[in-house]
Coordinates of C-alpha atoms in Angstrom, one line a residue:
Chain L
M126 CA -21.5 8.0 -12.5
D127 CA -22.9 8.1 -9.0
I128 CA -21.7 4.7 -7.9
I129 CA -18.3 5.3 -9.5
N130 CA -17.9 8.6 -7.5
L131 CA -19.0 6.8 -4.3
V132 CA -16.5 4.0 -4.8
G133 CA -13.8 6.6 -5.5
A134 CA -14.7 8.6 -2.3
A135 CA -14.7 5.4 -0.2
G136 CA -11.4 4.4 -1.7
G137 CA -9.9 7.8 -0.9
I138 CA -10.9 7.7 2.7
V139 CA -9.7 4.1 3.2
S140 CA -6.4 4.9 1.4
S141 CA -5.8 7.8 3.8
I142 CA -6.0 5.7 6.9
T143 CA -4.5 2.4 5.6
F144 CA -1.1 2.8 7.1
L145 CA -2.1 4.5 10.4
P146 CA -2.5 1.2 12.3
Q147 CA 0.9 0.0 11.0
L148 CA 2.5 3.2 12.2
I149 CA 0.9 2.8 15.6
K150 CA 2.0 -0.8 15.8
I151 CA 5.6 0.0 15.1
W152 CA 5.5 2.9 17.6
E153 CA 4.1 0.7 20.3
T154 CA 6.3 -2.3 19.7
K155 CA 9.4 -0.3 18.7
S156 CA 10.0 -3.0 16.1
A157 CA 9.9 -2.8 12.3
K158 CA 12.3 -5.7 11.4
D159 CA 9.6 -7.7 9.5
L160 CA 8.8 -4.7 7.2
S161 CA 10.5 -4.8 3.8
M162 CA 12.5 -1.6 3.1
V163 CA 12.3 -2.3 -0.7
T164 CA 8.4 -2.4 -0.4
L165 CA 8.6 0.9 1.6
M166 CA 10.7 2.4 -1.2
F167 CA 8.2 1.2 -3.9
L168 CA 5.5 2.8 -1.8
V169 CA 7.4 6.1 -1.7
L170 CA 7.8 5.9 -5.5
N171 CA 4.2 4.8 -6.1
V172 CA 2.5 7.3 -3.9
S173 CA 4.8 10.1 -5.2
L174 CA 3.7 9.2 -8.8
W175 CA 0.0 9.4 -7.6
L176 CA 0.7 12.8 -6.0
L177 CA 2.3 14.0 -9.3
Y178 CA -0.7 12.6 -11.2
G179 CA -3.0 14.5 -8.9
I180 CA -1.0 17.7 -9.4
L181 CA -0.9 17.3 -13.2
T182 CA -4.7 16.7 -13.4
N183 CA -5.6 19.2 -10.6
L184 CA -7.6 16.5 -8.7
Y185 CA -7.6 17.7 -5.1
P186 CA -8.9 14.5 -3.5
I187 CA -6.0 12.6 -5.1
I188 CA -3.5 15.3 -4.0
I189 CA -4.8 15.3 -0.4
T190 CA -5.1 11.4 -0.1
N191 CA -1.6 10.8 -1.5
G192 CA -0.1 13.6 0.5
L193 CA -1.3 12.0 3.7
V194 CA -0.2 8.5 2.7
L195 CA 3.2 9.8 1.6
S196 CA 3.7 11.4 5.0
M197 CA 2.9 8.1 6.7
V198 CA 5.2 6.1 4.5
F199 CA 8.0 8.5 5.2
I200 CA 7.4 8.1 9.0
M201 CA 7.5 4.3 8.5
V202 CA 10.8 4.6 6.7
Y203 CA 12.1 6.7 9.6
F204 CA 10.8 4.1 12.1
K205 CA 12.4 1.3 10.0
L206 CA 15.8 3.0 10.2
T207 CA 15.4 3.9 13.9
F208 CA 14.1 0.7 15.3
K209 CA 15.9 -1.7 12.9
E210 CA 17.8 -3.8 15.3
Q211 CA 14.9 -4.8 17.6
Chain U
M261 CA -2.0 13.9 -22.1
D262 CA 1.2 12.1 -22.9
I263 CA 3.0 12.8 -19.6
I264 CA -0.2 11.9 -17.7
N265 CA -0.4 8.5 -19.4
L266 CA 3.3 7.9 -18.8
V267 CA 2.9 8.7 -15.1
G268 CA -0.1 6.4 -15.0
A269 CA 1.7 3.5 -16.7
A270 CA 4.7 3.9 -14.4
G271 CA 2.4 3.9 -11.4
G272 CA 0.7 0.8 -12.6
I273 CA 3.9 -1.1 -13.0
V274 CA 5.3 0.0 -9.6
S275 CA 2.0 -0.8 -7.9
S276 CA 2.0 -4.3 -9.3
I277 CA 5.4 -5.2 -7.7
T278 CA 5.2 -3.1 -4.5
F279 CA 4.4 -5.9 -2.2
L280 CA 6.5 -8.6 -3.8
P281 CA 9.7 -7.8 -1.8
Q282 CA 7.5 -7.9 1.4
L283 CA 6.1 -11.3 0.5
I284 CA 9.6 -12.6 -0.2
K285 CA 10.9 -11.2 3.1
I286 CA 8.1 -12.9 5.1
W287 CA 8.7 -16.2 3.3
E288 CA 12.4 -16.1 3.9
T289 CA 12.3 -15.1 7.6
K290 CA 9.0 -16.9 8.4
S291 CA 8.1 -13.9 10.5
A292 CA 5.3 -11.4 10.0
K293 CA 4.8 -10.2 13.6
D294 CA 5.6 -6.6 12.9
L295 CA 3.0 -6.3 10.2
S296 CA -0.3 -4.8 11.2
M297 CA -3.3 -7.0 10.4
V298 CA -5.6 -3.9 10.5
T299 CA -3.4 -2.3 7.8
L300 CA -3.6 -5.6 5.8
M301 CA -7.4 -5.5 6.1
F302 CA -7.5 -1.9 4.9
L303 CA -5.3 -2.9 2.0
V304 CA -7.8 -5.7 1.1
L305 CA -10.7 -3.2 1.2
N306 CA -8.8 -0.5 -0.6
V307 CA -7.5 -2.7 -3.4
S308 CA -10.9 -4.4 -3.8
L309 CA -12.5 -0.9 -4.2
W310 CA -9.9 -0.1 -6.9
L311 CA -10.7 -3.5 -8.6
L312 CA -14.4 -2.7 -8.5
Y313 CA -13.7 0.8 -9.9
G314 CA -11.7 -0.8 -12.7
I315 CA -14.5 -3.2 -13.5
L316 CA -17.2 -0.4 -13.4
T317 CA -15.2 1.8 -15.7
N318 CA -13.8 -1.1 -17.9
L319 CA -10.2 0.1 -17.4
Y320 CA -8.1 -3.1 -17.9
P321 CA -4.8 -1.7 -16.6
I322 CA -6.6 -0.9 -13.3
I323 CA -8.2 -4.4 -13.2
I324 CA -4.9 -6.2 -13.9
T325 CA -2.8 -4.1 -11.5
N326 CA -5.2 -4.3 -8.6
G327 CA -6.0 -8.0 -9.3
L328 CA -2.2 -8.7 -8.9
V329 CA -1.9 -6.5 -5.8
L330 CA -5.0 -8.1 -4.2
S331 CA -3.5 -11.6 -4.7
M332 CA -0.3 -10.5 -3.0
V333 CA -2.2 -8.9 -0.1
F334 CA -4.2 -12.1 0.4
I335 CA -0.9 -14.1 0.5
M336 CA 0.4 -11.7 3.1
V337 CA -2.7 -12.2 5.2
Y338 CA -2.2 -16.0 5.0
F339 CA 1.5 -15.6 6.0
K340 CA 0.5 -13.3 8.9
L341 CA -1.9 -15.9 10.2
T342 CA 0.5 -18.8 9.5
F343 CA 3.7 -17.3 10.9
K344 CA 2.2 -15.2 13.6
E345 CA 4.0 -16.5 16.6
Q346 CA 7.6 -16.1 15.4

């Protein structure tokens, strides 16, 4: 099980920071026109389902990782709505 | 376990199609300048780790879902490199 746990832990860390560079890029360029709002909505749904799965199974690493990712996705949606015409 | 399996199945289906609207949008606009290449690289790493996890644990739904997502992420990277100056 050791390699499986290691892969899981690495995946959790990478997941948590995946959308941070995208957030920074949108903030710096004040442009999000190329981002798909439908994909952002799917991400909200998807990460929410993961969060729900984590809550139902009491898996704290899944709750923390997906809580962080969901916050970043919500900020991207806000940016997309705010910077949409640039 | 029924609700957990249901949430998992819904998550798998949503995951598989998450990046399809983004792919279509880039193809139609021929523009991917707002997408972060660092985030795309994190997605490659992240989805590859999930694929590895699926292979190590023999979970076919995880292998199929993440195989599909990885293909779409690779196409986005290709689009990002191809359409980068527009």
